[in-house]
PDB file of C-alpha atoms and ligand atoms in Angstrom:
ATOM      1  CA  MET A   1       1.925   3.012  12.602  1.00  0.00           C
ATOM      2  CA  ILE A   2      -0.176   2.756   9.481  1.00  0.00           C
ATOM      3  CA  ILE A   3       0.465   5.567   7.190  1.00  0.00           C
ATOM      4  CA  VAL A   4      -1.505   6.264   3.897  1.00  0.00           C
ATOM      5  CA  LEU A   5       0.499   8.354   1.257  1.00  0.00           C
ATOM      6  CA  LEU A   6      -1.616  10.296  -1.159  1.00  0.00           C
ATOM      7  CA  GLY A   7      -0.758  12.355  -4.239  1.00  0.00           C
ATOM      8  CA  PRO A   8      -0.720  12.428  -7.842  1.00  0.00           C
ATOM      9  CA  PRO A   9       1.355   9.988 -10.147  1.00  0.00           C
ATOM     10  CA  GLY A  10       5.027  11.288  -9.974  1.00  0.00           C
ATOM     11  CA  ALA A  11       4.643  13.204  -6.688  1.00  0.00           C
ATOM     12  CA  GLY A  12       7.350  11.237  -5.252  1.00  0.00           C
ATOM     13  CA  LYS A  13       5.286   8.759  -3.312  1.00  0.00           C
ATOM     14  CA  GLY A  14       7.471   5.723  -3.971  1.00  0.00           C
ATOM     15  CA  THR A  15      10.748   7.601  -3.388  1.00  0.00           C
ATOM     16  CA  GLN A  16       9.687   8.832  -0.058  1.00  0.00           C
ATOM     17  CA  ALA A  17       8.035   5.609   1.026  1.00  0.00           C
ATOM     18  CA  ASP A  18      11.089   3.755   0.601  1.00  0.00           C
ATOM     19  CA  ARG A  19      12.961   6.461   2.719  1.00  0.00           C
ATOM     20  CA  LEU A  20      10.296   6.496   5.552  1.00  0.00           C
ATOM     21  CA  ALA A  21      10.160   2.765   5.590  1.00  0.00           C
ATOM     22  CA  ALA A  22      14.012   2.723   6.288  1.00  0.00           C
ATOM     23  CA  ARG A  23      13.755   5.513   8.815  1.00  0.00           C
ATOM     24  CA  LEU A  24      10.639   4.138  10.635  1.00  0.00           C
ATOM     25  CA  GLY A  25      11.299   0.483  10.399  1.00  0.00           C
ATOM     26  CA  ILE A  26       8.198  -0.337   8.863  1.00  0.00           C
ATOM     27  CA  PRO A  27       7.620  -1.913   5.578  1.00  0.00           C
ATOM     28  CA  LYS A  28       6.581  -0.033   2.503  1.00  0.00           C
ATOM     29  CA  ILE A  29       3.370  -1.638   0.683  1.00  0.00           C
ATOM     30  CA  ALA A  30       3.093  -0.210  -2.790  1.00  0.00           C
ATOM     31  CA  THR A  31       0.171  -1.641  -4.809  1.00  0.00           C
ATOM     32  CA  GLY A  32       1.599  -0.659  -7.997  1.00  0.00           C
ATOM     33  CA  ASP A  33       4.943  -2.674  -7.138  1.00  0.00           C
ATOM     34  CA  VAL A  34       2.862  -5.684  -6.143  1.00  0.00           C
ATOM     35  CA  LEU A  35       0.671  -5.497  -9.364  1.00  0.00           C
ATOM     36  CA  ARG A  36       3.847  -5.113 -11.741  1.00  0.00           C
ATOM     37  CA  ALA A  37       5.374  -8.199  -9.774  1.00  0.00           C
ATOM     38  CA  ALA A  38       1.901 -10.164 -10.454  1.00  0.00           C
ATOM     39  CA  LEU A  39       2.064  -9.331 -14.124  1.00  0.00           C
ATOM     40  CA  ARG A  40       5.847 -10.213 -14.344  1.00  0.00           C
ATOM     41  CA  ASP A  41       4.849 -13.660 -12.727  1.00  0.00           C
ATOM     42  CA  GLY A  42       1.936 -13.971 -15.080  1.00  0.00           C
ATOM     43  CA  THR A  43      -0.425 -14.711 -12.077  1.00  0.00           C
ATOM     44  CA  PRO A  44      -4.425 -14.171 -12.642  1.00  0.00           C
ATOM     45  CA  ARG A  45      -4.298 -10.911 -10.667  1.00  0.00           C
ATOM     46  CA  GLY A  46      -1.462  -9.630 -12.873  1.00  0.00           C
ATOM     47  CA  LYS A  47      -3.158 -10.478 -16.249  1.00  0.00           C
ATOM     48  CA  GLU A  48      -6.388  -9.141 -14.964  1.00  0.00           C
ATOM     49  CA  ALA A  49      -4.692  -5.729 -13.921  1.00  0.00           C
ATOM     50  CA  LYS A  50      -2.373  -5.589 -17.084  1.00  0.00           C
ATOM     51  CA  ALA A  51      -4.760  -3.686 -19.576  1.00  0.00           C
ATOM     52  CA  PHE A  52      -5.951  -1.196 -16.775  1.00  0.00           C
ATOM     53  CA  MET A  53      -2.406  -0.349 -15.973  1.00  0.00           C
ATOM     54  CA  ASP A  54      -0.936   0.041 -19.626  1.00  0.00           C
ATOM     55  CA  ARG A  55      -3.794   2.737 -20.058  1.00  0.00           C
ATOM     56  CA  GLY A  56      -3.170   4.507 -16.777  1.00  0.00           C
ATOM     57  CA  ASP A  57      -6.561   3.464 -15.436  1.00  0.00           C
ATOM     58  CA  LEU A  58      -7.186   2.276 -11.838  1.00  0.00           C
ATOM     59  CA  VAL A  59      -7.482  -1.511 -11.577  1.00  0.00           C
ATOM     60  CA  PRO A  60     -10.719  -2.664  -9.940  1.00  0.00           C
ATOM     61  CA  ASP A  61     -11.354  -2.176  -6.297  1.00  0.00           C
ATOM     62  CA  SER A  62     -11.843  -5.631  -5.737  1.00  0.00           C
ATOM     63  CA  VAL A  63      -8.319  -6.614  -6.785  1.00  0.00           C
ATOM     64  CA  ILE A  64      -6.822  -3.908  -4.535  1.00  0.00           C
ATOM     65  CA  LEU A  65      -8.874  -4.892  -1.508  1.00  0.00           C
ATOM     66  CA  GLY A  66      -7.660  -8.524  -1.899  1.00  0.00           C
ATOM     67  CA  ILE A  67      -4.054  -7.318  -2.139  1.00  0.00           C
ATOM     68  CA  LEU A  68      -4.702  -5.000   1.124  1.00  0.00           C
ATOM     69  CA  GLN A  69      -6.401  -7.990   2.808  1.00  0.00           C
ATOM     70  CA  ASP A  70      -3.322 -10.128   2.236  1.00  0.00           C
ATOM     71  CA  VAL A  71      -0.855  -7.843   3.409  1.00  0.00           C
ATOM     72  CA  MET A  72      -2.728  -6.276   6.358  1.00  0.00           C
ATOM     73  CA  ASN A  73      -2.927  -9.908   7.839  1.00  0.00           C
ATOM     74  CA  SER A  74       0.424 -10.864   7.150  1.00  0.00           C
ATOM     75  CA  PRO A  75       3.014 -10.741  10.125  1.00  0.00           C
ATOM     76  CA  ALA A  76       5.181  -8.421   8.119  1.00  0.00           C
ATOM     77  CA  THR A  77       2.723  -5.508   8.785  1.00  0.00           C
ATOM     78  CA  ALA A  78       2.352  -6.263  12.312  1.00  0.00           C
ATOM     79  CA  LYS A  79       4.117  -3.160  13.468  1.00  0.00           C
ATOM     80  CA  GLY A  80       2.725  -1.059  10.783  1.00  0.00           C
ATOM     81  CA  ALA A  81       3.140  -0.117   6.903  1.00  0.00           C
ATOM     82  CA  ILE A  82       3.565   2.728   4.817  1.00  0.00           C
ATOM     83  CA  LEU A  83       0.851   2.337   2.279  1.00  0.00           C
ATOM     84  CA  ASP A  84       2.145   3.686  -1.149  1.00  0.00           C
ATOM     85  CA  GLY A  85      -0.720   4.607  -3.650  1.00  0.00           C
ATOM     86  CA  ALA A  86      -2.558   1.727  -2.088  1.00  0.00           C
ATOM     87  CA  VAL A  87      -5.822   3.895  -1.489  1.00  0.00           C
ATOM     88  CA  ARG A  88      -7.136   5.805  -4.724  1.00  0.00           C
ATOM     89  CA  THR A  89     -10.787   5.376  -4.313  1.00  0.00           C
ATOM     90  CA  VAL A  90     -13.470   6.039  -1.752  1.00  0.00           C
ATOM     91  CA  PRO A  91     -14.376   2.352  -1.818  1.00  0.00           C
ATOM     92  CA  GLN A  92     -10.687   1.506  -1.091  1.00  0.00           C
ATOM     93  CA  ALA A  93     -10.695   3.807   1.751  1.00  0.00           C
ATOM     94  CA  GLU A  94     -13.635   2.409   3.184  1.00  0.00           C
ATOM     95  CA  GLY A  95     -12.518  -1.174   2.529  1.00  0.00           C
ATOM     96  CA  LEU A  96      -9.344  -0.605   4.217  1.00  0.00           C
ATOM     97  CA  GLY A  97     -11.041   1.187   7.154  1.00  0.00           C
ATOM     98  CA  ILE A  98     -13.137  -2.014   7.789  1.00  0.00           C
ATOM     99  CA  MET A  99     -10.573  -4.456   7.283  1.00  0.00           C
ATOM    100  CA  LEU A 100      -8.146  -2.598   9.736  1.00  0.00           C
ATOM    101  CA  ALA A 101     -11.043  -2.400  12.500  1.00  0.00           C
ATOM    102  CA  GLU A 102     -11.673  -6.092  12.338  1.00  0.00           C
ATOM    103  CA  ILE A 103      -8.011  -6.476  13.415  1.00  0.00           C
ATOM    104  CA  GLY A 104      -8.126  -3.743  15.887  1.00  0.00           C
ATOM    105  CA  LYS A 105      -6.197  -1.334  13.666  1.00  0.00           C
ATOM    106  CA  LYS A 106      -6.832   1.979  12.002  1.00  0.00           C
ATOM    107  CA  VAL A 107      -5.037   4.330   9.820  1.00  0.00           C
ATOM    108  CA  ASP A 108      -2.887   6.698  11.969  1.00  0.00           C
ATOM    109  CA  LYS A 109      -1.526   9.241   9.414  1.00  0.00           C
ATOM    110  CA  VAL A 110      -2.674  10.599   6.021  1.00  0.00           C
ATOM    111  CA  LEU A 111       0.266  12.321   4.092  1.00  0.00           C
ATOM    112  CA  LEU A 112      -0.774  13.958   0.745  1.00  0.00           C
ATOM    113  CA  PHE A 113       2.259  14.857  -1.454  1.00  0.00           C
ATOM    114  CA  ASP A 114       1.606  17.997  -3.450  1.00  0.00           C
ATOM    115  CA  VAL A 115       3.402  18.775  -6.749  1.00  0.00           C
ATOM    116  CA  ASP A 116       2.082  20.888  -9.876  1.00  0.00           C
ATOM    117  CA  ASP A 117       1.298  19.376 -12.921  1.00  0.00           C
ATOM    118  CA  GLU A 118       3.902  20.771 -15.000  1.00  0.00           C
ATOM    119  CA  GLU A 119       6.932  19.114 -12.713  1.00  0.00           C
ATOM    120  CA  LEU A 120       4.710  15.997 -12.623  1.00  0.00           C
ATOM    121  CA  VAL A 121       4.821  15.484 -16.423  1.00  0.00           C
ATOM    122  CA  LYS A 122       8.541  16.463 -16.657  1.00  0.00           C
ATOM    123  CA  ARG A 123       9.271  13.898 -13.914  1.00  0.00           C
ATOM    124  CA  LEU A 124       7.183  10.969 -15.311  1.00  0.00           C
ATOM    125  CA  SER A 125       8.305  11.463 -18.914  1.00  0.00           C
ATOM    126  CA  THR A 126      12.085  11.129 -17.819  1.00  0.00           C
ATOM    127  CA  ARG A 127      11.711   8.461 -15.365  1.00  0.00           C
ATOM    128  CA  THR A 128      13.495   4.937 -15.697  1.00  0.00           C
ATOM    129  CA  VAL A 129      12.718   2.198 -13.245  1.00  0.00           C
ATOM    130  CA  CYS A 130      14.655  -0.964 -12.125  1.00  0.00           C
ATOM    131  CA  GLU A 131      13.210  -3.879 -13.688  1.00  0.00           C
ATOM    132  CA  GLY A 132      14.078  -5.836 -10.591  1.00  0.00           C
ATOM    133  CA  CYS A 133      13.651  -3.665  -7.371  1.00  0.00           C
ATOM    134  CA  GLN A 134      11.560  -0.935  -8.887  1.00  0.00           C
ATOM    135  CA  THR A 135      13.834   2.016  -7.780  1.00  0.00           C
ATOM    136  CA  PRO A 136      12.951   4.932  -9.914  1.00  0.00           C
ATOM    137  CA  TYR A 137      15.607   7.222 -11.478  1.00  0.00           C
ATOM    138  CA  MET A 138      15.515  10.489 -13.289  1.00  0.00           C
ATOM    139  CA  GLY A 139      17.727  11.331 -16.071  1.00  0.00           C
ATOM    140  CA  ARG A 140      19.082   7.580 -16.443  1.00  0.00           C
ATOM    141  CA  LEU A 141      18.702   6.072 -19.774  1.00  0.00           C
ATOM    142  CA  PRO A 142      16.756   2.896 -20.506  1.00  0.00           C
ATOM    143  CA  GLY A 143      19.424  -0.312 -20.278  1.00  0.00           C
ATOM    144  CA  SER A 144      21.402   1.482 -17.888  1.00  0.00           C
ATOM    145  CA  GLU A 145      22.403  -0.381 -14.440  1.00  0.00           C
ATOM    146  CA  CYS A 146      20.273   0.134 -11.145  1.00  0.00           C
ATOM    147  CA  GLU A 147      22.767   1.407  -8.530  1.00  0.00           C
ATOM    148  CA  LYS A 148      20.926  -0.724  -5.765  1.00  0.00           C
ATOM    149  CA  CYS A 149      20.657  -4.320  -7.044  1.00  0.00           C
ATOM    150  CA  GLY A 150      22.383  -4.315 -10.603  1.00  0.00           C
ATOM    151  CA  GLY A 151      18.946  -4.699 -12.693  1.00  0.00           C
ATOM    152  CA  ARG A 152      18.291  -3.126 -16.022  1.00  0.00           C
ATOM    153  CA  LEU A 153      16.579   0.343 -16.225  1.00  0.00           C
ATOM    154  CA  VAL A 154      13.458   0.340 -18.372  1.00  0.00           C
ATOM    155  CA  ARG A 155      10.781   2.892 -18.915  1.00  0.00           C
ATOM    156  CA  ARG A 156       7.228   2.199 -17.719  1.00  0.00           C
ATOM    157  CA  LYS A 157       4.607   1.778 -20.482  1.00  0.00           C
ATOM    158  CA  ASP A 158       2.313   3.892 -18.427  1.00  0.00           C
ATOM    159  CA  ASP A 159       4.832   6.733 -18.394  1.00  0.00           C
ATOM    160  CA  GLU A 160       3.988   7.268 -21.986  1.00  0.00           C
ATOM    161  CA  PRO A 161       2.348  10.646 -22.772  1.00  0.00           C
ATOM    162  CA  GLU A 162      -1.173   9.497 -23.371  1.00  0.00           C
ATOM    163  CA  ALA A 163      -1.069   7.513 -20.375  1.00  0.00           C
ATOM    164  CA  ILE A 164       0.359  10.109 -17.960  1.00  0.00           C
ATOM    165  CA  ARG A 165      -2.306  12.545 -19.100  1.00  0.00           C
ATOM    166  CA  ASN A 166      -4.996   9.763 -18.300  1.00  0.00           C
ATOM    167  CA  ARG A 167      -3.350   9.095 -14.947  1.00  0.00           C
ATOM    168  CA  LEU A 168      -3.537  12.665 -14.097  1.00  0.00           C
ATOM    169  CA  GLU A 169      -7.286  12.878 -14.941  1.00  0.00           C
ATOM    170  CA  VAL A 170      -8.063   9.761 -13.171  1.00  0.00           C
ATOM    171  CA  TYR A 171      -6.144  11.026 -10.106  1.00  0.00           C
ATOM    172  CA  ARG A 172      -8.446  14.010 -10.144  1.00  0.00           C
ATOM    173  CA  SER A 173     -11.746  12.426 -10.571  1.00  0.00           C
ATOM    174  CA  GLN A 174     -11.020   8.977  -8.502  1.00  0.00           C
ATOM    175  CA  THR A 175      -8.442   9.823  -5.911  1.00  0.00           C
ATOM    176  CA  GLU A 176      -8.757  13.422  -4.782  1.00  0.00           C
ATOM    177  CA  PRO A 177     -12.314  12.701  -3.441  1.00  0.00           C
ATOM    178  CA  VAL A 178     -10.231  10.290  -0.955  1.00  0.00           C
ATOM    179  CA  ILE A 179      -8.812  13.475   0.774  1.00  0.00           C
ATOM    180  CA  ASP A 180     -12.495  14.759   1.841  1.00  0.00           C
ATOM    181  CA  TRP A 181     -13.531  11.275   2.882  1.00  0.00           C
ATOM    182  CA  TYR A 182     -10.695  11.096   5.318  1.00  0.00           C
ATOM    183  CA  LYS A 183     -11.331  14.558   6.323  1.00  0.00           C
ATOM    184  CA  ASP A 184     -15.146  13.514   6.776  1.00  0.00           C
ATOM    185  CA  GLN A 185     -13.894  10.669   8.992  1.00  0.00           C
ATOM    186  CA  LYS A 186     -12.274  13.594  11.429  1.00  0.00           C
ATOM    187  CA  MET A 187      -8.844  12.360  10.092  1.00  0.00           C
ATOM    188  CA  LYS A 188      -6.098  14.774   9.529  1.00  0.00           C
ATOM    189  CA  VAL A 189      -4.593  14.954   5.990  1.00  0.00           C
ATOM    190  CA  THR A 190      -1.243  16.692   6.059  1.00  0.00           C
ATOM    191  CA  LYS A 191      -0.306  18.244   2.841  1.00  0.00           C
ATOM    192  CA  VAL A 192       3.423  18.078   2.200  1.00  0.00           C
ATOM    193  CA  ASP A 193       5.023  20.389  -0.645  1.00  0.00           C
ATOM    194  CA  ALA A 194       6.776  17.792  -2.552  1.00  0.00           C
ATOM    195  CA  ASP A 195       8.288  20.081  -5.267  1.00  0.00           C
ATOM    196  CA  ALA A 196      11.918  20.354  -3.593  1.00  0.00           C
ATOM    197  CA  PRO A 197      14.980  18.359  -3.433  1.00  0.00           C
ATOM    198  CA  VAL A 198      14.427  14.639  -2.368  1.00  0.00           C
ATOM    199  CA  ASP A 199      15.998  15.098   1.130  1.00  0.00           C
ATOM    200  CA  GLU A 200      13.993  18.290   1.775  1.00  0.00           C
ATOM    201  CA  VAL A 201      10.771  16.340   1.167  1.00  0.00           C
ATOM    202  CA  THR A 202      11.766  13.547   3.226  1.00  0.00           C
ATOM    203  CA  ALA A 203      12.724  16.152   6.103  1.00  0.00           C
ATOM    204  CA  ARG A 204       8.955  17.572   5.554  1.00  0.00           C
ATOM    205  CA  ALA A 205       7.267  14.230   5.648  1.00  0.00           C
ATOM    206  CA  LEU A 206       9.057  13.237   8.891  1.00  0.00           C
ATOM    207  CA  GLU A 207       7.858  16.633  10.450  1.00  0.00           C
ATOM    208  CA  ALA A 208       4.492  15.797   9.470  1.00  0.00           C
ATOM    209  CA  LEU A 209       4.617  12.427  10.944  1.00  0.00           C
ATOM    210  CA  GLY A 210       5.928  13.847  14.236  1.00  0.00           C
ATOM    211  CA  GLU A 211       9.259  12.369  13.728  1.00  0.00           C
ATOM    212  CA  SER A 212      12.677  14.321  13.490  1.00  0.00           C
ATOM    213  CA  GLU A 213      15.177  13.530  11.398  1.00  0.00           C
ATOM    214  CA  SER A 214      17.538  12.641  14.276  1.00  0.00           C
ATOM    215  CA  GLY A 215      15.025  10.149  15.371  1.00  0.00           C
ATOM    216  CA  VAL A 216      13.687  12.154  18.243  1.00  0.00           C
ATOM    217  CA  LYS A 217       9.818  12.517  18.277  1.00  0.00           C
ATOM    218  CA  THR A 218       8.894  16.155  17.692  1.00  0.00           C
TER     219      THR A 218
HETATM  220  P1  AP5 B   1       1.678   3.347  -9.133  1.00  0.00           P
HETATM  221  O1  AP5 B   1       3.329   2.358  -9.753  1.00  0.00           O
HETATM  222  O2  AP5 B   1       1.690   3.326  -7.773  1.00  0.00           O
HETATM  223  O3  AP5 B   1       2.040   4.507  -9.990  1.00  0.00           O
HETATM  224  P2  AP5 B   1       1.415   6.230  -9.648  1.00  0.00           P
HETATM  225  O4  AP5 B   1       0.484   6.391  -8.539  1.00  0.00           O
HETATM  226  O5  AP5 B   1       1.012   6.657 -11.013  1.00  0.00           O
HETATM  227  O6  AP5 B   1       2.896   6.638  -9.045  1.00  0.00           O
HETATM  228  P3  AP5 B   1       4.274   6.757  -9.559  1.00  0.00           P
HETATM  229  O7  AP5 B   1       5.089   5.514  -9.278  1.00  0.00           O
HETATM  230  O8  AP5 B   1       3.988   6.995 -11.130  1.00  0.00           O
HETATM  231  O9  AP5 B   1       4.754   7.985  -8.856  1.00  0.00           O
HETATM  232  P4  AP5 B   1       5.276   8.238  -7.426  1.00  0.00           P
HETATM  233  O10 AP5 B   1       4.420   9.351  -6.841  1.00  0.00           O
HETATM  234  O11 AP5 B   1       5.423   7.137  -6.588  1.00  0.00           O
HETATM  235  O12 AP5 B   1       6.520   8.829  -7.836  1.00  0.00           O
HETATM  236  P5  AP5 B   1       8.092   8.229  -7.875  1.00  0.00           P
HETATM  237  O13 AP5 B   1       8.793   8.205  -6.301  1.00  0.00           O
HETATM  238  O14 AP5 B   1       8.124   7.246  -8.534  1.00  0.00           O
HETATM  239  O15 AP5 B   1       0.753   2.463  -9.861  1.00  0.00           O
HETATM  240  C1  AP5 B   1       0.639   2.198 -11.175  1.00  0.00           C
HETATM  241  C2  AP5 B   1      -0.708   1.764 -11.805  1.00  0.00           C
HETATM  242  O16 AP5 B   1      -1.024   0.433 -10.858  1.00  0.00           O
HETATM  243  C3  AP5 B   1      -1.719   2.691 -11.487  1.00  0.00           C
HETATM  244  O17 AP5 B   1      -1.925   3.556 -12.643  1.00  0.00           O
HETATM  245  C4  AP5 B   1      -3.108   1.776 -11.569  1.00  0.00           C
HETATM  246  O18 AP5 B   1      -3.118   1.175 -12.701  1.00  0.00           O
HETATM  247  C5  AP5 B   1      -2.415   0.376 -10.793  1.00  0.00           C
HETATM  248  N1  AP5 B   1      -2.789   0.743  -9.287  1.00  0.00           N
HETATM  249  C6  AP5 B   1      -1.872   0.713  -8.118  1.00  0.00           C
HETATM  250  N2  AP5 B   1      -2.422   1.033  -7.112  1.00  0.00           N
HETATM  251  C7  AP5 B   1      -3.716   1.148  -7.330  1.00  0.00           C
HETATM  252  C8  AP5 B   1      -5.008   1.326  -6.433  1.00  0.00           C
HETATM  253  N3  AP5 B   1      -4.995   1.500  -5.222  1.00  0.00           N
HETATM  254  N4  AP5 B   1      -6.128   1.353  -7.159  1.00  0.00           N
HETATM  255  C9  AP5 B   1      -6.274   1.142  -8.379  1.00  0.00           C
HETATM  256  N5  AP5 B   1      -5.365   0.864  -9.249  1.00  0.00           N
HETATM  257  C10 AP5 B   1      -3.899   0.971  -8.884  1.00  0.00           C
HETATM  258  O19 AP5 B   1       8.993   9.461  -8.568  1.00  0.00           O
HETATM  259  C11 AP5 B   1       8.474   9.981 -10.123  1.00  0.00           C
HETATM  260  C12 AP5 B   1      10.030  10.333 -10.498  1.00  0.00           C
HETATM  261  O20 AP5 B   1      10.234  11.626  -9.681  1.00  0.00           O
HETATM  262  C13 AP5 B   1      11.133   9.417 -10.304  1.00  0.00           C
HETATM  263  O21 AP5 B   1      11.878   9.437 -11.333  1.00  0.00           O
HETATM  264  C14 AP5 B   1      11.765   9.949  -9.054  1.00  0.00           C
HETATM  265  O22 AP5 B   1      13.042   9.507  -9.207  1.00  0.00           O
HETATM  266  C15 AP5 B   1      11.587  11.702  -9.198  1.00  0.00           C
HETATM  267  N6  AP5 B   1      11.517  12.269  -8.223  1.00  0.00           N
HETATM  268  C16 AP5 B   1      10.873  11.977  -6.965  1.00  0.00           C
HETATM  269  N7  AP5 B   1      10.991  12.860  -6.017  1.00  0.00           N
HETATM  270  C17 AP5 B   1      11.465  13.872  -6.557  1.00  0.00           C
HETATM  271  C18 AP5 B   1      11.731  15.272  -6.087  1.00  0.00           C
HETATM  272  N8  AP5 B   1      11.587  15.508  -4.950  1.00  0.00           N
HETATM  273  N9  AP5 B   1      12.370  15.902  -6.994  1.00  0.00           N
HETATM  274  C19 AP5 B   1      12.590  15.611  -8.225  1.00  0.00           C
HETATM  275  N10 AP5 B   1      12.371  14.277  -8.718  1.00  0.00           N
HETATM  276  C20 AP5 B   1      11.827  13.457  -8.061  1.00  0.00           C
END
């Protein structure tokens, strides 16, 4: 099953993608994580993306489509994938559709995580993330230790106030049109109210995917 997660920055896409991946047994593909790893490794892709990411702008479609091409043709995604923030422009949605059709696949589900702006800003301005495994935390200070891998928690450069503002604007102008594009393709986009405790949001997402928490299909 190929699942596309849409939603503004801070809506909890990454948090929920980890949980859905564990529950459904398919990998999470987060283009933000792939780009940050490329940046840390100093690859040409990472160097190209850095300035865009620091400002909170989208990196060029060509870079994202290159990443998607690599991952969708990898054996790791043979059973499906949860695409976290991997489709943020209409050309990316079109490009993904074409590359999946070439390998006899398609996007099966699109979930849209919905949270109001005030809560998004609160979440992002208090977030720290693990330098190593990228797990996000709320209310934990930079320099603390990651519970999962023991890595160091840091603040993301794009979680500074100006970059947060820009990311929200970029989401409205460039990513929201993707919702209508999927609807025009007769694809159902299921809105998930994500302004609730993390467990509750997971339950809502599983229900939207037709999966119950006990593992029985609903
Ligand atoms: P990316 O890393 O994907 O950032 P983003 O989309 O801005 O999303 P975030 O990671 O900020 O938020 P999230 O929705 O995953 O929420 P999270 O679970 O962390 O991308 C970074 C950059 O890379 C982009 O700006 C762009 O430059 C580039 N990029 C990536 N993909 C691209 C693409 N396809 N095209 C072009 N450029 C691309 O949660 C946020 C916080 O809230 C955490 O602290 C978490 O603990 C907390 N939280 C989560 N759920 C809840 C809850 N239910 N209640 C309370 N707190 C919660």
